[in-house]
Coordinates of C-alpha atoms in Angstrom, one line a residue:
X1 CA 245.5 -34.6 329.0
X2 CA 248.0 -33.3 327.0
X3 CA 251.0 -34.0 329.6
X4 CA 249.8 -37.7 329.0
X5 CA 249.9 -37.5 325.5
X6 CA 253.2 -36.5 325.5
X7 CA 254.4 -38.9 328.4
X8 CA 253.2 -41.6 325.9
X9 CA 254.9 -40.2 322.9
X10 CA 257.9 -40.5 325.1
X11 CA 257.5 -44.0 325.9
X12 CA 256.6 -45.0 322.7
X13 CA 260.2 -44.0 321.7
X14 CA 261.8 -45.0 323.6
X15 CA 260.6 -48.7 323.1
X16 CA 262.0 -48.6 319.9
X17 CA 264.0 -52.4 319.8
X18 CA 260.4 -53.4 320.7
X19 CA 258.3 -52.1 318.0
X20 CA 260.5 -52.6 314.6
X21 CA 257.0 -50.9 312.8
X22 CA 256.9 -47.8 315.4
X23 CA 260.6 -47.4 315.0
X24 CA 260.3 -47.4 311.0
X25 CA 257.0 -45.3 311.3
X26 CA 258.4 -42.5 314.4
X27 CA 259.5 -39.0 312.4
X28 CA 261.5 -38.3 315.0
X29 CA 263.9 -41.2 314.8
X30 CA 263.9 -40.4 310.9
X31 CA 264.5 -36.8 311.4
X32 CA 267.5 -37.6 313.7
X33 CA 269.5 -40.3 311.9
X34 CA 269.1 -37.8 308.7
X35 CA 270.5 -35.1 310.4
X36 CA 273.2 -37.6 311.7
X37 CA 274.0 -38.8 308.3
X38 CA 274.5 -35.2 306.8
X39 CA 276.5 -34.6 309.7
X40 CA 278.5 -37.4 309.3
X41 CA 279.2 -36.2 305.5
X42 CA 280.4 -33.0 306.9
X43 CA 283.3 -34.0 308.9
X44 CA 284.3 -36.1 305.8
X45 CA 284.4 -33.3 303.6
X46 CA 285.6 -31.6 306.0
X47 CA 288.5 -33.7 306.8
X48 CA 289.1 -33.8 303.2
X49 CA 289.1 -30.3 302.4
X50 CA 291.8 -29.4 305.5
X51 CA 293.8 -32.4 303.9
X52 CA 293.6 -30.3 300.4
X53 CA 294.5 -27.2 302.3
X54 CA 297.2 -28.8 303.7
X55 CA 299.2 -30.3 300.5
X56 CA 298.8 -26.7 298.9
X57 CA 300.3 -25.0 301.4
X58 CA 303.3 -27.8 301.8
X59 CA 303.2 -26.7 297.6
X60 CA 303.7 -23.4 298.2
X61 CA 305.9 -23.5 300.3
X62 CA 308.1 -25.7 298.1
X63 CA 307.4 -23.1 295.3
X64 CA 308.9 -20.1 297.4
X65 CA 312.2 -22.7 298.2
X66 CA 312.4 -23.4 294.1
X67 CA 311.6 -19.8 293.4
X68 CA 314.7 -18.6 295.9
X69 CA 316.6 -21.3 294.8
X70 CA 316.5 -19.8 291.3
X71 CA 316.9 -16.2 292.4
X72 CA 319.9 -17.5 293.9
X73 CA 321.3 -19.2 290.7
X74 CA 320.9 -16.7 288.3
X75 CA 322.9 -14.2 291.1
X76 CA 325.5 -17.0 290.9
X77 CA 325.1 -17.3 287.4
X78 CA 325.2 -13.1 287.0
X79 CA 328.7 -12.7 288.8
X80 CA 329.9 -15.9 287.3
X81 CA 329.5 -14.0 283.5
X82 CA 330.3 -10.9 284.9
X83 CA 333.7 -11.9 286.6
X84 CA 335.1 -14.7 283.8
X85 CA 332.7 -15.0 281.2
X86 CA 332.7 -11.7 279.0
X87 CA 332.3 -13.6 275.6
X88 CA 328.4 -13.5 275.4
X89 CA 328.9 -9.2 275.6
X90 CA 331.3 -9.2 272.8
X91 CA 330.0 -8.3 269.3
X92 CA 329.5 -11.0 266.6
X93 CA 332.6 -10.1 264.5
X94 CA 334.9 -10.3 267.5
X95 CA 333.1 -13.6 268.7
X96 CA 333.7 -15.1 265.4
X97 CA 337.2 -14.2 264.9
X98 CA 337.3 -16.3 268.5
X99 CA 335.7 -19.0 266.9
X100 CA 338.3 -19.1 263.7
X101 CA 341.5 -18.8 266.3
X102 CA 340.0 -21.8 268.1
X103 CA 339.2 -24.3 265.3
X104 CA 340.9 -27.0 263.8
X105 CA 343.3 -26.1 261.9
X106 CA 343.0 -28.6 258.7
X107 CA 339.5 -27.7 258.9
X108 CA 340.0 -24.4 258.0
X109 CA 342.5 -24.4 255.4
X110 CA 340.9 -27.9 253.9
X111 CA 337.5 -27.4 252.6
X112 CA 335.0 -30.5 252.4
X113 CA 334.9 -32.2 249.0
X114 CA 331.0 -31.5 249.3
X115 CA 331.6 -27.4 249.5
X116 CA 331.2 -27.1 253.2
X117 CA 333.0 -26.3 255.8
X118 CA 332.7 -29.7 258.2
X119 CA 333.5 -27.9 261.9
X120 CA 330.9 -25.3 261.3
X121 CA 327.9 -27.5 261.3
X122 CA 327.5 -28.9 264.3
X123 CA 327.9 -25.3 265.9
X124 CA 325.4 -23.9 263.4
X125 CA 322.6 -26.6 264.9
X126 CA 324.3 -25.1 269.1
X127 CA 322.1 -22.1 269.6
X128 CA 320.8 -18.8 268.1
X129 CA 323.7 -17.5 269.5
X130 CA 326.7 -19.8 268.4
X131 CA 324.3 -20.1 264.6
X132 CA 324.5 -16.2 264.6
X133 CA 328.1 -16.5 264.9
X134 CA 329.2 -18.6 262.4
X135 CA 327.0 -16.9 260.1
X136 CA 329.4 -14.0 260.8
X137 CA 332.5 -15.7 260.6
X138 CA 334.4 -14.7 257.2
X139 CA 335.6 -18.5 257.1
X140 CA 332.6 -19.7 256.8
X141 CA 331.5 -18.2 253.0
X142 CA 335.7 -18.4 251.8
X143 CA 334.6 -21.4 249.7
X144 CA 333.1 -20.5 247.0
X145 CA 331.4 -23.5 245.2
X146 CA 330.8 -23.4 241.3
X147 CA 328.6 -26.1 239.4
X148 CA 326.5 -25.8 236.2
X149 CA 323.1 -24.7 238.8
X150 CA 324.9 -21.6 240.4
X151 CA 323.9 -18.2 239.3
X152 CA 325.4 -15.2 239.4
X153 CA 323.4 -13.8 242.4
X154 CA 324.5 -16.4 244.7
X155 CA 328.2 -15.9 243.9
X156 CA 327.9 -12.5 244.2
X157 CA 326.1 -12.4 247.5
X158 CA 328.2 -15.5 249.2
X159 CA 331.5 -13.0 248.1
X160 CA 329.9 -9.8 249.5
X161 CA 329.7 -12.2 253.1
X162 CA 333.4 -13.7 252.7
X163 CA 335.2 -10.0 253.2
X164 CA 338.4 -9.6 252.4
X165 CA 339.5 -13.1 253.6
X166 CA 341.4 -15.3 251.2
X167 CA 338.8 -17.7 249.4
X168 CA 339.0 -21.2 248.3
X169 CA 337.3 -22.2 245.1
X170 CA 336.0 -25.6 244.3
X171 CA 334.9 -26.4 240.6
X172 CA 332.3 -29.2 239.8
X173 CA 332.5 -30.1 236.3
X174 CA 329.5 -32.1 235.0
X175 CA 329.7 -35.5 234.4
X176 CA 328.4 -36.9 231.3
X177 CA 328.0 -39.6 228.9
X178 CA 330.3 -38.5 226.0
X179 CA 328.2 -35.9 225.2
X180 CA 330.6 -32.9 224.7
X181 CA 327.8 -30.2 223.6
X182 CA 325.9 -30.4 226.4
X183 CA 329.2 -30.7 228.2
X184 CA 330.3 -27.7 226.5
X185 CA 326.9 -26.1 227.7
X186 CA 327.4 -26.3 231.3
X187 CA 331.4 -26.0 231.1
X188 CA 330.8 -22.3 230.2
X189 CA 328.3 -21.6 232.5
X190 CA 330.6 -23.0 235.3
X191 CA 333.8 -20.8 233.2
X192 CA 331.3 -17.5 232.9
X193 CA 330.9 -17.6 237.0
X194 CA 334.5 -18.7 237.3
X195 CA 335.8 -15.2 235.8
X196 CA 333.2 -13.4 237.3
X197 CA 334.4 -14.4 240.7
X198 CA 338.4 -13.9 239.4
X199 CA 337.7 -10.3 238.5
X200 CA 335.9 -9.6 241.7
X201 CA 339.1 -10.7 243.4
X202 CA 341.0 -8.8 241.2
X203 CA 338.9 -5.8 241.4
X204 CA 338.4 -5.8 245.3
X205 CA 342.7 -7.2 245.9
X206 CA 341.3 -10.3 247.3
X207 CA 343.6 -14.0 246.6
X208 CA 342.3 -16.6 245.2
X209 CA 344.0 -18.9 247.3
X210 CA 343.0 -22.5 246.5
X211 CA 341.0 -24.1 243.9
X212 CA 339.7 -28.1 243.5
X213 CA 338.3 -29.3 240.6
X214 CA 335.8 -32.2 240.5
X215 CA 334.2 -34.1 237.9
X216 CA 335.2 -35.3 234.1
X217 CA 337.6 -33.2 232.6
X218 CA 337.7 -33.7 228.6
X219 CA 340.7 -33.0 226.8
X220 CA 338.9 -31.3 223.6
X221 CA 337.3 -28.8 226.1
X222 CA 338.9 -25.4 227.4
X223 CA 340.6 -25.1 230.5
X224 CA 338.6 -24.1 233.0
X225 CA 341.0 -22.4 235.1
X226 CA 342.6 -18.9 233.8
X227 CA 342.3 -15.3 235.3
X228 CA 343.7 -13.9 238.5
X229 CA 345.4 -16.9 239.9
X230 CA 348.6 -15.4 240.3
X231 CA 348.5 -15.7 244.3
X232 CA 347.3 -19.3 243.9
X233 CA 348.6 -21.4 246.6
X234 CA 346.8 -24.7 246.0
X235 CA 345.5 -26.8 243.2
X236 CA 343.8 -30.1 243.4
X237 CA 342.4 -32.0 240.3
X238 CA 340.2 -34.7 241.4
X239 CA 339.2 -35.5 237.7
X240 CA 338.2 -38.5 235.4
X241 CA 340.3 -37.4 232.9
X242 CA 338.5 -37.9 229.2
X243 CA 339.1 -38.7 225.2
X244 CA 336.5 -37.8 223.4
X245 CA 338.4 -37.8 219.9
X246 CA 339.6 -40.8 218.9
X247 CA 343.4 -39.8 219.6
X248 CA 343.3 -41.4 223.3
X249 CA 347.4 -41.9 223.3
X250 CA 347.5 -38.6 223.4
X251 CA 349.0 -36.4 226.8
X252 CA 346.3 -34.3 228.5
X253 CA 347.6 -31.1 228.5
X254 CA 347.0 -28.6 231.8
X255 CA 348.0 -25.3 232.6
X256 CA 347.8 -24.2 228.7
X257 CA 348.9 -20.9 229.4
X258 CA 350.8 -20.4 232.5
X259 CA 351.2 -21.8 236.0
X260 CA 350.8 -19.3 238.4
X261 CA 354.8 -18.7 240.2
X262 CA 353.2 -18.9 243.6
X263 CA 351.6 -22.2 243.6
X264 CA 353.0 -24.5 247.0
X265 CA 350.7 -27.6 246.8
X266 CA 349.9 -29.4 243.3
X267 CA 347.9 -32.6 243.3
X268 CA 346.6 -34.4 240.5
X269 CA 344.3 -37.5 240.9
X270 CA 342.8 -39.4 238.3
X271 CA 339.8 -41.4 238.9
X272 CA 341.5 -44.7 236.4
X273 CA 343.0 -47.2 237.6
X274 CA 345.8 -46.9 234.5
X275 CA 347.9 -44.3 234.7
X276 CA 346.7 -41.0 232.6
X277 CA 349.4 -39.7 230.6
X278 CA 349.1 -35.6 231.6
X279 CA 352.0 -33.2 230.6
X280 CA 352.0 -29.3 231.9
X281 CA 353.0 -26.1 230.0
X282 CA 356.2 -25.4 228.3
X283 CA 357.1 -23.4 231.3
X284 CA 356.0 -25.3 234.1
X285 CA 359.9 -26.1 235.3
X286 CA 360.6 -22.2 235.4
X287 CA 356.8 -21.7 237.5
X288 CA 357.1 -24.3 240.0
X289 CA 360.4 -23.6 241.7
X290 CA 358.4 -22.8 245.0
X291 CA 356.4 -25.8 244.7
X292 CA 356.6 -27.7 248.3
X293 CA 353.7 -30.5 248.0
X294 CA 353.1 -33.0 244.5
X295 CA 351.3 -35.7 244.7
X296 CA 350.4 -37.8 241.6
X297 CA 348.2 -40.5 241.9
X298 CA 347.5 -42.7 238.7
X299 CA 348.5 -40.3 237.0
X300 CA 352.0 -40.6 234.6
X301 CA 353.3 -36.8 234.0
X302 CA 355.9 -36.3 231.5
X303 CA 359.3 -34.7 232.1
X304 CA 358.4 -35.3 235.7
X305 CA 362.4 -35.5 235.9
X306 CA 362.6 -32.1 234.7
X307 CA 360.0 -31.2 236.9
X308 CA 361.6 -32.5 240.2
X309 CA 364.7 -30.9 239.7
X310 CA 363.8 -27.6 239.5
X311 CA 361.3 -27.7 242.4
X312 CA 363.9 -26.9 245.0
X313 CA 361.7 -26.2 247.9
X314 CA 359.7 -29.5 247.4
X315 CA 359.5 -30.9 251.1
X316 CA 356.4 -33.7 250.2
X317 CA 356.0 -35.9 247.0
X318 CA 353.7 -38.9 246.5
X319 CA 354.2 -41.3 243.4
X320 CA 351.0 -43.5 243.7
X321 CA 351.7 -45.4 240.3
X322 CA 352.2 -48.6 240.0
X323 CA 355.7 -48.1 237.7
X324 CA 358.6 -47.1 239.1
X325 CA 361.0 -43.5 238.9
X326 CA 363.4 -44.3 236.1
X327 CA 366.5 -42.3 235.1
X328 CA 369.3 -40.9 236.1
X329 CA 369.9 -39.9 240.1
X330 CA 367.8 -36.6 241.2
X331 CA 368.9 -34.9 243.7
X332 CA 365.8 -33.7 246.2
X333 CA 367.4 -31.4 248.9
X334 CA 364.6 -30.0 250.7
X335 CA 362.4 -33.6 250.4
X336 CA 361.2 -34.5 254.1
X337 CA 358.4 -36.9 253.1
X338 CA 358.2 -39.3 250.0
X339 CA 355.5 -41.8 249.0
X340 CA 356.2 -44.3 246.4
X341 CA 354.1 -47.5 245.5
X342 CA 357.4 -49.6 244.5
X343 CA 360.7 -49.8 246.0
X344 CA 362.5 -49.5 242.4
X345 CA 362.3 -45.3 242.8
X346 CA 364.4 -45.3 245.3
X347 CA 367.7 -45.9 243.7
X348 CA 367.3 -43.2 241.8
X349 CA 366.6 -40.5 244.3
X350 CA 368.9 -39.0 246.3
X351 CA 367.6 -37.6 249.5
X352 CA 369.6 -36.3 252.1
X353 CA 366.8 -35.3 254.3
X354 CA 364.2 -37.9 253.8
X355 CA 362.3 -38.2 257.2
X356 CA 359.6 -40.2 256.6
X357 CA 358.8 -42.9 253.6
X358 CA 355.8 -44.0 253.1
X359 CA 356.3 -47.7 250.3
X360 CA 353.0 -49.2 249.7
X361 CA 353.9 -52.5 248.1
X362 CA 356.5 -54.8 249.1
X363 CA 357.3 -57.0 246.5
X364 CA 359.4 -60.0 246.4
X365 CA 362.0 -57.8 244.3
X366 CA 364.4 -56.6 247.4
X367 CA 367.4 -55.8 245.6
X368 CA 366.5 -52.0 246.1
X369 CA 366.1 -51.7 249.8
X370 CA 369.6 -51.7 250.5
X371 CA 369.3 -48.2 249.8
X372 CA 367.2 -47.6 252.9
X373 CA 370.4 -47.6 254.7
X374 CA 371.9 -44.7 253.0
X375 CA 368.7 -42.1 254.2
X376 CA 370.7 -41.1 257.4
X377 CA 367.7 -39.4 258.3
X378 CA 364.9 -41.5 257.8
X379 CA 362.9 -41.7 261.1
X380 CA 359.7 -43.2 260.0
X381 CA 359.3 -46.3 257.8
X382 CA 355.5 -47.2 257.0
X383 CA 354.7 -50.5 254.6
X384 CA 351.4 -50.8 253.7
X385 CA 351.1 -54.0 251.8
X386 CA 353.5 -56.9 251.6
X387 CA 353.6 -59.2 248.5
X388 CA 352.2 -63.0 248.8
X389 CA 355.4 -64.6 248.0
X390 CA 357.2 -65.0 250.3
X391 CA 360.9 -64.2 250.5
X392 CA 363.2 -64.1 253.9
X393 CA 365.7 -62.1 252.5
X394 CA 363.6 -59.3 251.5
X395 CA 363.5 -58.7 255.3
X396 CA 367.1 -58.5 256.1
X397 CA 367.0 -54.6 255.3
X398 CA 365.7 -54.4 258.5
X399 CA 368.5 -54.9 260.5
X400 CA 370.7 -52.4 258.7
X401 CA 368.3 -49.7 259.3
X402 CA 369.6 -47.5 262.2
X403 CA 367.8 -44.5 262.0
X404 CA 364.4 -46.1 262.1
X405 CA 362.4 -45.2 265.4
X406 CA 358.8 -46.1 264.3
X407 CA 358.1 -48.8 261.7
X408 CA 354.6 -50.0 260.8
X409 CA 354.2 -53.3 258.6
X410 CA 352.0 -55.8 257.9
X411 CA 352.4 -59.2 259.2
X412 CA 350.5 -61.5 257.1
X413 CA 353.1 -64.1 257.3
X414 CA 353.5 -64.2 261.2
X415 CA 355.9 -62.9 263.7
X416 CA 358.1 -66.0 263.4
X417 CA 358.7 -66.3 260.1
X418 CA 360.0 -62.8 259.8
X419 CA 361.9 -62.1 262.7
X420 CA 363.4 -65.7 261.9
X421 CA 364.5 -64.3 258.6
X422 CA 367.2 -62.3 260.6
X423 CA 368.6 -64.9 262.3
X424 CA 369.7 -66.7 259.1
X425 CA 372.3 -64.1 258.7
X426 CA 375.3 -63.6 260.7
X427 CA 374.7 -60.3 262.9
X428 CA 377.5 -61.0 264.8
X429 CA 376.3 -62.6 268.1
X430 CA 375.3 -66.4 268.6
X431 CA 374.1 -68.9 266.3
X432 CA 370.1 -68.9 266.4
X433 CA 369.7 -65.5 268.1
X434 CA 366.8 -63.5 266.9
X435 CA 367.3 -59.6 266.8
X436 CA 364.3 -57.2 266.6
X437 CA 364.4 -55.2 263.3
X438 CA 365.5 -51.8 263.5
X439 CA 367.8 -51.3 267.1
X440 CA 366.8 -47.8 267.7
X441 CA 363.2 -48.6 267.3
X442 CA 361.0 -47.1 269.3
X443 CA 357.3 -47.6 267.8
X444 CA 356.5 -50.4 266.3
X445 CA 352.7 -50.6 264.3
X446 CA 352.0 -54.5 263.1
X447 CA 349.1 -54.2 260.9
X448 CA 346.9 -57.4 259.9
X449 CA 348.0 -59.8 263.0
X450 CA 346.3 -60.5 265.9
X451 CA 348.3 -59.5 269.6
X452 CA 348.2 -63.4 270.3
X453 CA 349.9 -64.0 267.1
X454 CA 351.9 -61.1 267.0
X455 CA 353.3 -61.8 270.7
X456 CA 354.1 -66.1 271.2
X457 CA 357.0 -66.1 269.0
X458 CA 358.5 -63.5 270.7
X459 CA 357.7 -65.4 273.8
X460 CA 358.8 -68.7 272.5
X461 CA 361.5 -67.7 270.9
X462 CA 363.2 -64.7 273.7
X463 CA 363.8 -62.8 270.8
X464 CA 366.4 -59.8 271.9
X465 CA 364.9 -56.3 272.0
X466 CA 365.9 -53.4 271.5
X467 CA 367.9 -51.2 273.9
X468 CA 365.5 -48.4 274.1
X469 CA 362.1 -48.4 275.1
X470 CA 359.8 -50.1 272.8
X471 CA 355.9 -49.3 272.5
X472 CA 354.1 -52.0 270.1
X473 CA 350.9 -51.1 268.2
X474 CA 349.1 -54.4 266.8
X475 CA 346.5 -54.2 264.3
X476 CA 346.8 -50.4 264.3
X477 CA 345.0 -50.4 267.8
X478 CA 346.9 -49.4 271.1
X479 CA 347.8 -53.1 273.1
X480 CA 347.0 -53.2 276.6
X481 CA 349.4 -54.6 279.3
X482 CA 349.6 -57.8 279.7
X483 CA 350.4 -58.9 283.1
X484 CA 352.1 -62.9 282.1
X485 CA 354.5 -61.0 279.7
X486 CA 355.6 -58.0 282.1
X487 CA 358.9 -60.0 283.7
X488 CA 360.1 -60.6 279.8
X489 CA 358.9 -57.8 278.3
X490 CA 360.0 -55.3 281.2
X491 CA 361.3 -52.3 278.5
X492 CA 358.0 -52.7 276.2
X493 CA 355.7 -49.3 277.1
X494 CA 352.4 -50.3 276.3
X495 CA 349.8 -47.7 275.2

């Protein structure tokens, strides 16, 4: 009975697309499709989870690679410093000494106007290590900066970090509104810490070797420079120069004492636009016999006469004033580089080894350039500005100037109109024939002109060039090379 029980189970099941009820209601056919289902699920996951495995051995394996590959480096890297690179062993002190040898040059003897030193910050913000060493560098505290805020701590700790290296002073001077006791105030404040850090030098045989002073300087006031400058070496006043009394004709008077014997560079700059009538000591002509730099600008110095002649050594000397040097001839010997704003000086000078001459107005008085001719060694001509009016013969100087190898000049009235000046004049060759200024030129800088300009007229016109190479600068900017001019222009070197 039982065996037919179960032989009708079977059938029943097996009729299952029969009997949609019996196949719902048969716990077999439920039991089985559940276990199917889970085992469907667990080759998923399955599948899945080898996939997983997979990638993260793919990732460690790439991990051991970067992990060698770094080993490997930092071998590379190891022999590299071992073998050519012994810098990073050295101490700090010999590291910045490096650093000092290695830097610009005018950086280091020029301090900023600001009291910093303007090649040293970009290395402080490098690395710990590169900050570390400019920290050590003695260069870096040798300017000591003075204002009405400093106190005495700060001086004395920024001179305990400068060593026994020269150091550079720079002065700020308040700036008021005519109030002379509160200028007073801070002016002794700024003279107290000024003879503090004069008798440390003194005291520890260190020299003072430049000083710049910034900011109003009043006449009725002391002077804030006195102590141990006898090794001074350079003095700049950067002032606004100041009357408070009523007496404003009056000369300011500088250096009331003495000026120290060593002093090689003075420069005096006023902050007016008229010229600031300044006179020095009694004894300035006998101190500044070894005086090699003086530049004046808007400033009007008396007995500057006097004061030329008896600098012998001076090599550099800038006039920015708009009057001219007028007396009798004085005789510069050692004078390699003058400035003048006017072309009237120049007759009065006599200059057997001016170099370079630097005139920053041409006017439409020319009557004085024919000196230019006399410079035997003048090599460099620079004009900065040329007068509106316009005068062709002003630029006939030009041709008489054989010594001349770089000239820079403004063309404001066109190429044309001034090399057509020269060909008004008999040079000796055909009627209409255009020479370039200057035969021996070799550089010539055409400020305020565009290369189109600068470059038709010569075209045009086949103006004759010089014999020797010729490399043209227009608007202070190298020209490039210009393929339509190259059969004309075949001795012109472009930059």
């Amino acid at each position: 009975m039982s065996t037919q029980r179960a032989l009708q189970t079977l059938i029943n099941f097996l009729r299952l697309d029969e009997d949609p009820q019996s196949e719902r209601d048969n716990p077999v056919r439920n039991k089985w499709e559940d276990e199917s289902t889970a085992a469907r699920s667990l080759g998923f996951y399955s599948r899945q989870i080898s996939d997983v495995n997979h990638e993260e051995e793919l990732l460690n394996q790439r991990l051991d690679h970067l992990a060698h590959q770094k080993k490997m480096l930092n071998v590379g890297l190891s022999q590299i410093q071992n073998t050519r690179a012994p810098i990073n062993r050295l101490p700090l002190e010999v590291l910045s000494k490096i650093m000092q040898t290695n830097a610009y040059e005018g950086s280091v003897l020029t301090p900023h106007h600001r009291g910093c030193w303007i090649w040293t910050l970009p290395t402080l913000r490098t690395c710990h290590l590169w900050r570390a060493i400019v920290l050590a560098l003695p260069a870096m505290w040798s300017l000591v900066r003075i204002s009405g805020r400093t106190t005495m701590e700060e001086i004395t700790t920024w001179l305990a970090r400068a060593g026994k290296r020269p150091i550079d002073v720079l002065l700020e001077l308040p700036i008021d509104d005519n109030d002379e006791n509160k200028y007073a105030e801070v002016l002794g404040i700024i003279v107290s810490a000024w003879n503090f850090v004069s008798a440390w030098n003194f005291v520890s045989a260190r020299q003072i070797r430049s000083v710049h002073i910034h900011g109003h300087l009043i006449a009725s006031a002391m002077f804030p420079l006195r102590g141990n400058i006898a090794e001074l070496h350079t003095l700049v006043l950067d002032c606004y120069f100041k009357h408070i009394s009523q007496d404003t004709e009056s000369a300011f008077t500088i250096f009331p004492s003495t000026i120290p014997r060593s002093l090689r560079v003075l420069s005096i700059i006023a902050g007016d636009n008229e010229p600031f009538p300044i006179t020095l000591s009694s004894t300035a002509n006998q101190d500044l016999t070894l005086l090699e730099e003086l530049c004046l600008v808007d400033v009007m110095l008396s007995h500057l006469q006097q004061t030329l002649v008896s600098c012998n050594s001076l090599k550099l000397f800038k006039w920015d004033i708009f009057e001219d040097f007028v007396g009798p001839s004085t005789l510069l010997p050692n004078l390699e580089c003058l400035g003048v704003y006017t072309c009237g000086s120049l007759q009065y000078l006599e200059l057997p080894k001016l170099g370079t001459l630097h005139l920053r107005t041409l006017g439409p008085d020319y009557r004085h350039l024919s000196c230019l001719s006399s410079f035997k060694n003048l090599t460099k001509l620079i004009i900065t500005r040329v007068e509106a009016m316009y005068n062709p013969a002003r630029f006939f100087f030009l041709a008489n100037i054989t010594s001349v190898t770089y000239l820079s000049m403004p063309f404001t009235d066109g190429t044309s109109s001034i090399l057509k000046t020269l060909s008004s004049f008999d040079l000796g060759s055909k009627p209409g024939t255009i020479y370039f200024p200057c035969p021996n030129l070799q550089v010539l800088e055409a400020t305020y002109i565009s290369k189109a300009d600068f470059l038709k007229p010569l075209v045009d016109r086949r103006v004759s060039l010089p014999s020797s190479p010729l490399e043209i600068r227009v608007a202070r900017h190298y020209c490039p090379k210009e393929n339509e001019w190259e059969a004309w222009m075949g001795k012109i070197h472009w930059g």
